[in-house]
Coordinates of C-alpha atoms and ligand atoms in Angstrom, one line a residue:
X1123 CA -19.3 2.1 -24.3
X1124 CA -17.0 -0.7 -23.2
X1125 CA -13.6 0.5 -22.0
X1126 CA -10.5 -1.1 -23.3
X1127 CA -8.6 -0.4 -20.1
X1128 CA -10.0 -1.8 -16.9
X1129 CA -9.6 -0.6 -13.3
X1130 CA -7.3 -2.4 -10.9
X1131 CA -8.6 -2.5 -7.3
X1132 CA -6.6 -3.0 -4.1
X1133 CA -8.2 -3.1 -0.7
X1134 CA -6.3 -0.9 1.8
X1135 CA -6.3 -2.7 5.1
X1136 CA -4.5 -0.4 7.6
X1137 CA -5.7 -1.9 10.8
X1138 CA -9.0 -2.6 9.0
X1139 CA -10.0 1.1 8.2
X1140 CA -7.8 4.2 8.1
X1141 CA -10.7 6.2 9.7
X1142 CA -10.0 6.6 13.4
X1143 CA -13.7 6.7 14.2
X1144 CA -14.5 3.5 12.2
X1145 CA -14.5 1.1 15.1
X1146 CA -17.3 3.2 16.8
X1147 CA -19.6 3.1 13.8
X1148 CA -22.9 1.2 14.5
X1149 CA -22.4 -2.4 13.3
X1150 CA -18.6 -2.2 13.0
X1151 CA -16.4 -5.0 14.4
X1152 CA -14.3 -3.0 16.9
X1153 CA -11.8 -5.9 17.3
X1154 CA -11.5 -6.7 13.6
X1155 CA -7.7 -5.9 13.6
X1156 CA -7.1 -8.9 15.9
X1157 CA -9.9 -11.1 14.9
X1158 CA -8.7 -13.6 12.3
X1159 CA -12.2 -14.9 11.6
X1160 CA -13.3 -11.4 10.6
X1161 CA -10.1 -10.8 8.6
X1162 CA -10.5 -14.1 6.7
X1163 CA -14.1 -13.1 5.9
X1164 CA -13.0 -9.7 4.6
X1165 CA -10.4 -11.4 2.3
X1166 CA -12.8 -13.9 1.0
X1167 CA -15.5 -11.3 0.3
X1168 CA -12.9 -9.2 -1.6
X1169 CA -11.8 -12.3 -3.5
X1170 CA -15.5 -13.0 -4.5
X1171 CA -15.6 -9.5 -5.9
X1172 CA -12.3 -10.1 -7.9
X1173 CA -10.2 -7.5 -6.1
X1174 CA -6.6 -7.5 -7.4
X1175 CA -5.1 -7.5 -3.9
X1176 CA -5.6 -7.4 -0.2
X1177 CA -3.0 -4.8 0.9
X1178 CA -1.7 -5.0 4.5
X1179 CA -0.2 -1.7 5.6
X1180 CA 2.3 -1.8 8.5
X1181 CA 4.1 0.3 11.0
X1182 CA 7.0 -0.6 13.2
X1183 CA 5.8 1.3 16.3
X1184 CA 2.5 2.4 17.6
X1185 CA 1.6 5.5 15.7
X1186 CA 3.5 8.5 16.9
X1187 CA 0.7 10.3 18.7
X1188 CA 0.2 11.2 22.3
X1189 CA -1.5 8.6 24.4
X1190 CA -4.6 10.9 24.6
X1191 CA -5.0 10.4 20.9
X1192 CA -3.8 6.8 20.6
X1193 CA -6.2 5.5 23.3
X1194 CA -9.2 6.5 21.1
X1195 CA -8.3 4.7 17.9
X1196 CA -8.1 1.1 16.6
X1197 CA -5.4 2.2 14.2
X1198 CA -2.8 2.0 17.0
X1199 CA -2.3 -1.7 16.6
X1200 CA -2.3 -4.4 13.9
X1201 CA -1.0 -7.9 13.1
X1202 CA 2.4 -8.4 11.6
X1203 CA 1.7 -8.6 7.8
X1204 CA 3.6 -11.9 6.9
X1205 CA 2.0 -13.9 9.7
X1206 CA -1.5 -12.6 8.7
X1207 CA -1.0 -13.0 4.9
X1208 CA 0.5 -16.5 5.2
X1209 CA -2.7 -17.5 7.1
X1210 CA -4.9 -15.7 4.5
X1211 CA -3.0 -17.5 1.7
X1212 CA -4.4 -20.7 3.0
X1213 CA -7.9 -19.3 3.2
X1214 CA -8.1 -17.7 -0.3
X1215 CA -7.1 -18.9 -3.8
X1216 CA -6.7 -15.9 -6.2
X1217 CA -6.6 -12.6 -4.5
X1218 CA -3.1 -10.9 -4.3
X1219 CA -1.5 -10.5 -0.9
X1220 CA 0.6 -7.4 -0.5
X1221 CA 2.7 -7.0 2.6
X1222 CA 4.4 -3.8 3.7
X1223 CA 8.1 -4.2 4.7
X1224 CA 10.6 -1.5 5.6
X1225 CA 14.0 -1.1 3.9
X1226 CA 15.2 1.1 6.9
X1227 CA 14.7 -1.4 9.7
X1228 CA 15.1 -4.7 8.1
X1229 CA 17.8 -6.7 6.3
X1230 CA 17.5 -7.6 2.6
X1231 CA 18.2 -11.3 3.2
X1232 CA 15.2 -11.5 5.7
X1233 CA 13.0 -9.6 3.3
X1234 CA 13.9 -11.7 0.3
X1235 CA 13.2 -14.9 2.2
X1236 CA 9.9 -13.8 3.6
X1237 CA 8.5 -12.6 0.2
X1238 CA 9.9 -15.6 -1.7
X1239 CA 8.2 -17.9 0.9
X1240 CA 4.9 -16.0 0.8
X1241 CA 5.0 -16.1 -3.0
X1242 CA 5.5 -19.9 -3.0
X1243 CA 2.9 -20.5 -0.2
X1244 CA 0.3 -18.5 -2.0
X1245 CA 0.9 -19.8 -5.5
X1246 CA 2.3 -16.6 -6.9
X1247 CA 0.2 -13.9 -5.2
X1248 CA 2.7 -11.9 -3.1
X1249 CA 3.5 -8.2 -3.4
X1250 CA 6.0 -6.1 -1.5
X1251 CA 5.0 -2.6 -0.5
X1252 CA 8.4 -1.0 0.0
X1253 CA 8.4 1.6 2.7
X1254 CA 11.2 3.6 4.1
X1255 CA 9.3 4.2 7.4
X1256 CA 8.4 7.8 8.1
X1257 CA 7.5 7.2 11.8
X1258 CA 10.5 8.4 13.9
X1259 CA 9.4 6.3 16.8
X1260 CA 10.3 3.1 14.8
X1261 CA 14.0 4.0 15.3
X1262 CA 13.5 3.7 19.1
X1263 CA 12.3 0.1 18.7
X1264 CA 15.4 -1.0 16.8
X1265 CA 18.3 0.3 18.9
X1266 CA 18.6 3.8 17.4
X1267 CA 18.2 7.2 19.0
X1268 CA 16.9 8.9 16.0
X1269 CA 15.5 8.4 12.5
X1270 CA 17.7 8.1 9.4
X1271 CA 17.4 11.3 7.3
X1272 CA 14.7 11.3 4.6
X1273 CA 16.7 11.1 1.4
X1274 CA 19.3 8.8 3.0
X1275 CA 16.5 6.3 3.6
X1276 CA 15.7 6.3 -0.1
X1277 CA 19.4 5.8 -1.0
X1278 CA 19.4 2.7 1.2
X1279 CA 16.1 1.6 -0.3
X1280 CA 17.5 1.7 -3.8
X1281 CA 20.4 -0.5 -3.0
X1282 CA 18.2 -2.7 -0.8
X1283 CA 15.9 -3.3 -3.8
X1284 CA 18.9 -4.4 -6.0
X1285 CA 20.0 -6.8 -3.3
X1286 CA 16.6 -8.3 -2.8
X1287 CA 15.8 -8.8 -6.5
X1288 CA 19.3 -10.2 -7.0
X1289 CA 18.7 -12.7 -4.2
X1290 CA 15.3 -13.8 -5.7
X1291 CA 17.3 -14.5 -8.9
X1292 CA 19.7 -16.9 -7.0
X1293 CA 18.4 -19.9 -8.8
X1294 CA 17.4 -20.5 -12.5
X1295 CA 13.9 -21.9 -12.8
X1296 CA 15.4 -25.2 -13.8
X1297 CA 18.0 -25.3 -11.0
X1298 CA 16.4 -28.2 -9.2
X1299 CA 16.4 -31.4 -11.3
X1300 CA 15.9 -33.5 -8.1
X1301 CA 17.2 -36.4 -10.0
X1302 CA 16.5 -39.3 -7.7
X1303 CA 18.5 -41.9 -9.7
X1304 CA 21.6 -39.7 -10.0
X1305 CA 21.2 -38.4 -6.4
X1306 CA 21.5 -34.8 -7.7
X1307 CA 19.1 -32.3 -6.0
X1308 CA 20.2 -29.1 -7.6
X1309 CA 22.6 -28.0 -10.4
X1310 CA 25.3 -25.6 -9.0
X1311 CA 25.8 -24.2 -12.6
X1312 CA 22.2 -22.9 -12.3
X1313 CA 22.8 -21.1 -9.0
X1314 CA 24.1 -17.5 -8.8
X1315 CA 26.0 -16.2 -5.7
X1316 CA 25.2 -12.5 -5.5
X1317 CA 28.4 -11.3 -3.6
X1318 CA 26.9 -7.8 -3.2
X1319 CA 29.3 -5.3 -1.6
X1320 CA 27.9 -1.8 -1.7
X1321 CA 28.0 1.5 0.1
X1322 CA 25.2 0.4 2.5
X1323 CA 24.9 -3.4 2.3
X1324 CA 27.1 -6.5 2.1
X1325 CA 25.2 -9.7 1.2
X1326 CA 26.9 -12.8 -0.1
X1327 CA 23.9 -14.9 -1.1
X1328 CA 22.6 -17.1 -2.6
X1329 CA 19.1 -17.1 -1.2
X1330 CA 18.2 -20.4 0.3
X1331 CA 14.8 -20.5 -1.5
X1332 CA 13.9 -21.4 -5.1
X1333 CA 13.0 -18.5 -7.4
X1334 CA 9.5 -17.1 -6.5
X1335 CA 6.6 -18.3 -8.7
X1336 CA 6.2 -14.8 -10.0
X1337 CA 9.9 -14.5 -10.6
X1338 CA 9.8 -11.5 -8.3
X1339 CA 6.8 -10.7 -6.1
X1340 CA 5.1 -7.5 -7.3
X1341 CA 7.0 -4.4 -6.3
X1342 CA 4.7 -1.8 -4.7
X1343 CA 5.5 1.7 -3.4
X1344 CA 3.8 4.8 -2.0
X1345 CA 6.6 7.4 -1.8
X1346 CA 5.5 10.8 -3.0
X1347 CA 8.5 13.0 -2.4
X1348 CA 11.0 13.6 -5.2
X1349 CA 13.2 10.8 -3.9
X1350 CA 10.1 8.5 -3.4
X1351 CA 8.9 9.2 -7.0
X1352 CA 12.3 8.5 -8.5
X1353 CA 12.7 5.2 -6.7
X1354 CA 9.2 4.2 -7.8
X1355 CA 9.8 5.2 -11.4
X1356 CA 13.0 3.0 -11.4
X1357 CA 11.6 0.0 -9.6
X1358 CA 7.9 0.0 -8.7
X1359 CA 5.2 -2.0 -10.6
X1360 CA 2.3 -0.5 -8.5
X1361 CA 2.2 2.9 -6.8
X1362 CA -0.3 3.7 -4.1
X1363 CA -0.8 7.4 -4.7
X1364 CA -2.2 9.9 -2.3
X1365 CA -3.4 12.6 -4.7
X1366 CA -6.6 14.2 -3.4
X1367 CA -8.2 15.3 -6.6
X1368 CA -8.2 14.5 -10.3
X1369 CA -6.0 17.4 -11.3
X1370 CA -3.3 16.4 -8.8
X1371 CA -3.8 12.7 -9.8
X1372 CA -3.2 13.5 -13.5
X1373 CA -0.1 15.6 -12.7
X1374 CA 1.3 12.7 -10.6
X1375 CA 0.4 10.1 -13.2
X1376 CA 2.1 12.1 -16.0
X1377 CA 5.2 12.7 -13.8
X1378 CA 5.7 9.1 -12.9
X1379 CA 5.2 7.8 -16.5
X1380 CA 7.6 10.5 -17.7
X1381 CA 10.2 9.5 -15.2
X1382 CA 9.8 5.9 -16.3
X1383 CA 10.4 6.8 -20.0
X1384 CA 13.6 8.6 -18.9
X1385 CA 14.9 5.5 -17.3
X1386 CA 13.9 3.3 -20.2
X1387 CA 10.9 1.6 -18.7
X1388 CA 7.6 1.1 -20.5
X1389 CA 4.8 3.1 -18.9
X1390 CA 2.5 0.1 -18.8
X1391 CA 5.0 -1.7 -16.5
X1392 CA 3.6 0.3 -13.5
X1393 CA 0.0 0.7 -12.3
X1394 CA -0.9 3.9 -10.4
X1395 CA -3.6 3.2 -7.8
X1396 CA -4.4 6.3 -5.7
X1397 CA -5.9 5.6 -2.2
X1398 CA -9.6 6.4 -2.3
X1399 CA -11.9 6.5 0.6
X1400 CA -15.3 5.3 -0.6
X1401 CA -18.6 5.8 1.1
X1402 CA -21.6 4.3 -0.7
X1403 CA -25.3 5.2 -0.1
X1404 CA -28.6 4.7 -1.8
X1405 CA -28.6 8.4 -2.5
X1406 CA -25.8 11.0 -2.5
X1407 CA -27.4 12.6 0.5
X1408 CA -27.4 9.3 2.4
X1409 CA -23.7 8.7 1.6
X1410 CA -22.9 12.2 2.9
X1411 CA -24.9 11.6 6.0
X1412 CA -23.0 8.3 6.6
X1413 CA -19.7 10.1 6.2
X1414 CA -20.8 13.0 8.5
X1415 CA -21.8 10.5 11.2
X1416 CA -18.6 8.6 10.9
X1417 CA -16.5 11.9 11.1
X1418 CA -18.5 12.9 14.2
X1419 CA -17.0 9.8 15.9
X1420 CA -13.5 11.2 15.7
X1421 CA -12.5 12.6 19.1
X1422 CA -10.6 16.0 19.0
X1423 CA -7.7 14.5 20.9
X1424 CA -7.4 12.0 18.2
X1425 CA -7.8 14.4 15.3
X1426 CA -5.0 16.7 16.6
X1427 CA -2.8 13.7 17.2
X1428 CA -3.3 12.5 13.6
X1429 CA -2.6 16.1 12.4
X1430 CA 0.6 16.4 14.4
X1431 CA 1.8 13.1 13.0
X1432 CA 1.1 14.1 9.4
X1433 CA 2.7 17.5 9.9
X1434 CA 5.7 16.0 11.8
X1435 CA 5.2 19.0 14.1
X1436 CA 3.2 19.6 17.2
X1437 CA 0.5 22.3 16.7
X1438 CA -1.5 21.4 19.8
X1439 CA -0.1 24.4 21.7
X1440 CA -1.7 26.9 19.2
X1441 CA -5.2 28.2 19.3
X1442 CA -7.4 25.4 17.9
X1443 CA -9.8 28.0 16.5
X1444 CA -7.0 30.0 14.8
X1445 CA -5.2 29.4 11.5
X1446 CA -2.4 26.9 11.0
X1447 CA 1.0 28.6 11.8
X1448 CA 4.0 28.3 9.5
X1449 CA 5.3 24.7 9.7
X1450 CA 9.1 24.2 9.4
X1451 CA 10.6 21.4 7.2
X1452 CA 10.8 18.2 9.2
X1453 CA 12.3 14.7 8.7
X1454 CA 8.8 13.1 8.5
X1455 CA 6.8 12.3 5.4
X1456 CA 7.0 15.4 3.1
X1457 CA 3.9 14.6 1.1
X1458 CA 1.5 14.3 4.0
X1459 CA 2.7 17.5 5.5
X1460 CA 2.4 19.4 2.2
X1461 CA -1.1 18.0 1.7
X1462 CA -2.3 19.2 5.1
X1463 CA -0.8 22.6 4.7
X1464 CA -2.3 23.0 1.3
X1465 CA -5.7 21.9 2.6
X1466 CA -5.5 24.4 5.5
X1467 CA -4.6 27.3 3.2
X1468 CA -7.0 26.6 0.3
X1469 CA -10.0 25.9 2.5
X1470 CA -9.1 28.4 5.1
X1471 CA -9.4 25.9 7.9
X1472 CA -8.8 26.4 11.6
X1473 CA -6.5 23.9 13.4
X1474 CA -9.7 22.3 14.9
X1475 CA -11.3 21.8 11.4
X1476 CA -8.0 20.5 10.0
X1477 CA -7.6 18.1 12.9
X1478 CA -11.1 16.7 12.2
X1479 CA -10.1 16.0 8.6
X1480 CA -6.8 14.5 9.6
X1481 CA -8.5 12.0 12.0
X1482 CA -11.2 11.1 9.5
X1483 CA -9.5 11.0 6.2
X1484 CA -8.4 14.0 4.3
X1485 CA -7.4 12.6 1.0
X1486 CA -9.4 11.5 -2.1
X1487 CA -12.9 10.5 -1.2
X1488 CA -15.8 9.2 -3.4
X1489 CA -19.0 9.8 -1.4
X1490 CA -22.2 8.9 -3.3
X1491 CA -24.2 6.2 -5.0
X1492 CA -22.8 3.2 -6.9
X1493 CA -23.5 5.2 -10.1
X1494 CA -21.7 8.5 -9.1
X1495 CA -18.8 6.6 -7.6
X1496 CA -18.4 4.5 -10.8
X1497 CA -18.7 7.8 -12.8
X1498 CA -15.8 9.3 -10.9
X1499 CA -13.6 6.2 -11.1
X1500 CA -14.3 6.0 -14.8
X1501 CA -13.3 9.6 -15.3
X1502 CA -10.0 9.0 -13.4
X1503 CA -9.3 6.0 -15.6
X1504 CA -10.2 7.6 -18.9
X1505 CA -8.4 10.9 -18.2
X1506 CA -5.2 9.1 -17.0
X1507 CA -5.5 10.1 -13.4
X1508 CA -5.0 6.5 -12.4
X1509 CA -5.0 2.8 -13.4
X1510 CA -7.4 1.9 -10.6
X1511 CA -7.6 2.6 -6.9
X1512 CA -6.5 1.4 -3.5
X1513 CA -9.9 1.4 -1.9
X1514 CA -10.2 2.5 1.7
X1515 CA -13.4 1.3 3.4
X1516 CA -15.0 3.7 5.9
X1517 CA -15.8 0.9 8.4
X1518 CA -16.1 -2.8 8.3
X1519 CA -17.9 -4.9 7.5
X1520 CA -20.7 -2.5 6.3
X1521 CA -18.5 -0.2 4.1
X1522 CA -16.8 -3.2 2.5
X1523 CA -20.1 -5.0 1.8
X1524 CA -21.6 -1.9 0.3
X1525 CA -18.7 -1.6 -2.1
X1526 CA -18.8 -5.2 -3.1
X1527 CA -22.5 -5.5 -3.4
X1528 CA -23.2 -2.1 -5.2
X1529 CA -20.1 -0.6 -6.7
X1530 CA -18.4 -3.7 -8.1
X1531 CA -21.5 -4.8 -10.2
X1532 CA -21.9 -1.3 -11.5
X1533 CA -18.2 -1.2 -12.6
X1534 CA -18.6 -4.7 -14.2
X1535 CA -21.8 -3.6 -16.0
X1536 CA -19.8 -0.8 -17.6
X1537 CA -16.9 -3.1 -18.6
X1538 CA -14.6 -1.3 -16.2
X1539 CA -13.8 -4.2 -14.0
X1540 CA -13.2 -7.9 -14.5
X1541 CA -15.9 -10.6 -14.0
X1542 CA -13.2 -13.3 -13.6
X1543 CA -9.6 -13.3 -12.6
X1544 CA -7.2 -13.4 -15.6
X1545 CA -5.0 -16.1 -14.1
X1546 CA -3.7 -17.5 -10.9
X1547 CA -1.0 -14.9 -10.0
X1548 CA -1.0 -11.2 -8.8
X1549 CA 1.0 -10.4 -11.9
X1550 CA -1.8 -11.9 -14.1
X1551 CA -4.4 -9.7 -12.4
X1552 CA -2.3 -6.6 -12.8
X1553 CA -1.2 -7.4 -16.4
X1554 CA 2.5 -7.4 -15.4
X1555 CA 5.1 -9.6 -17.1
X1556 CA 7.1 -12.1 -15.1
X1557 CA 10.6 -10.6 -15.0
X1558 CA 13.4 -12.5 -16.6
X1559 CA 16.1 -13.8 -14.3
X1560 CA 19.0 -11.3 -14.6
X1561 CA 21.6 -14.0 -14.2
X1562 CA 19.9 -16.7 -16.2
X1563 CA 18.0 -14.8 -18.9
X1564 CA 16.7 -17.8 -20.7
X1565 CA 15.0 -19.0 -17.4
Ligands
FMN2808 C1 -1.9 4.5 0.4 C2 -0.6 4.6 1.2 C3 -0.2 3.5 2.0 C4 0.9 3.6 2.8 N1 1.2 2.6 3.7 C5 2.3 2.7 4.5 C6 2.6 1.7 5.4 O1 1.9 0.7 5.5 N2 3.7 1.8 6.2 C7 4.5 2.9 6.1 O2 5.5 2.9 6.9 N3 4.3 3.9 5.2 C8 3.2 3.8 4.4 N4 2.9 4.9 3.6 C9 3.8 6.0 3.5 C10 4.7 6.0 2.2 O3 5.5 4.8 2.3 C11 5.6 7.2 2.2 O4 6.5 7.3 3.2 C12 4.7 8.4 2.2 O5 3.8 8.4 1.1 C13 5.5 9.7 2.1 O6 6.3 9.7 0.9 P1 7.8 10.1 1.0 O7 8.4 9.1 2.0 O8 8.3 10.0 -0.4 O9 7.9 11.5 1.6 C14 1.7 4.8 2.8 C15 1.4 5.8 1.9 C16 0.2 5.7 1.1 C17 -0.2 6.9 0.2

């Protein structure tokens, strides 16, 4: 039966694959995170499959792991997102380009300019993944001794969002008559000076760029804590969730849509796309064997480093073959810590087993054939666990090719995924309205 709702699919490109063993998989491109030819090829293949967006994760420090772990993973390093996505904008025509940028370590004027530029350069395909930066080492790269406290980061993020969106609205769409005869380039009556003076930020404006093609680039978030969810419910248009199973996904979905109703937003104005690690085989057994081989390539030093990072707490001094001790509250990402503690307790895992999962990928995974994967994705969509997925490829190019060649046609056959893009912009792909200019409502 044809589905009325369709899936939205993003491609999660944290230094190519989140899996720390990915670069060692036979046939993988170990240097893909710094090889533009490969990255361009990935983006073009994703576009040929009609993916909604190429999503570039970003971190403002090498991952906070000991060198013994870092030295074993390609995920330590990546290109700066705007530089990469601007280049990819010229190599693609339709796929959305989502860059991660931090509200903790950047300035709203910089962020507003960069996204407005990317949106114009790409013909309306930009999205901003708003992060507050959980990695405490980032502070050390920006002149601070310590990280800003978790909820304070979200307070700043909320004001930051108001300033950036206010700056994007600096000019009405018709503000630039460029009247050659009269010698009038722009109409000052169609320009708004923000004059923002707030608890955290002072920004005069206006932005020195015309309003973005999409009005505002698409607002994306992945916060999962109470503060993160609230910010998302008030401001986000896409959420990258991290729920590891359908029951958790449904609870998250219902919570976010409920929070949206409370702040007067229509639930359809936000698409929830959980991250999903997808391994495709000709048979379920083959897919499981691929995953097992991939996971075997995670070195223990790397696994324990990933685990410590997620917990925000160093457990390497405890017996690796014993249970996870009590972990105190920390200033790191709350959701990742809780997910790992939950996994350890419910599956009765030792620290070593948990480390293996942390280094491979411990969240939602679809491991099977095109048919079983499409079945699971369909179930999530129908039961309101999600509006689509942010697909994590196990390794590249093979894992990406398998998804594009096998899963996409199966989804299309079922009417669950588009055959053609709906329009030229990322908002068109996601079915999101172009926001009205808050200072010039008629345009
Ligand atoms: C799919 C996904 C992608 C993420 N990408 C990034 C990223 O690129 N950079 C970053 O600093 N944080 C990233 N995060 C972390 C989130 O921004 C957020 O800090 C985290 O989910 C914890 O939520 P909390 O901050 O509300 O505790 C990502 C999270 C998820 C689930």
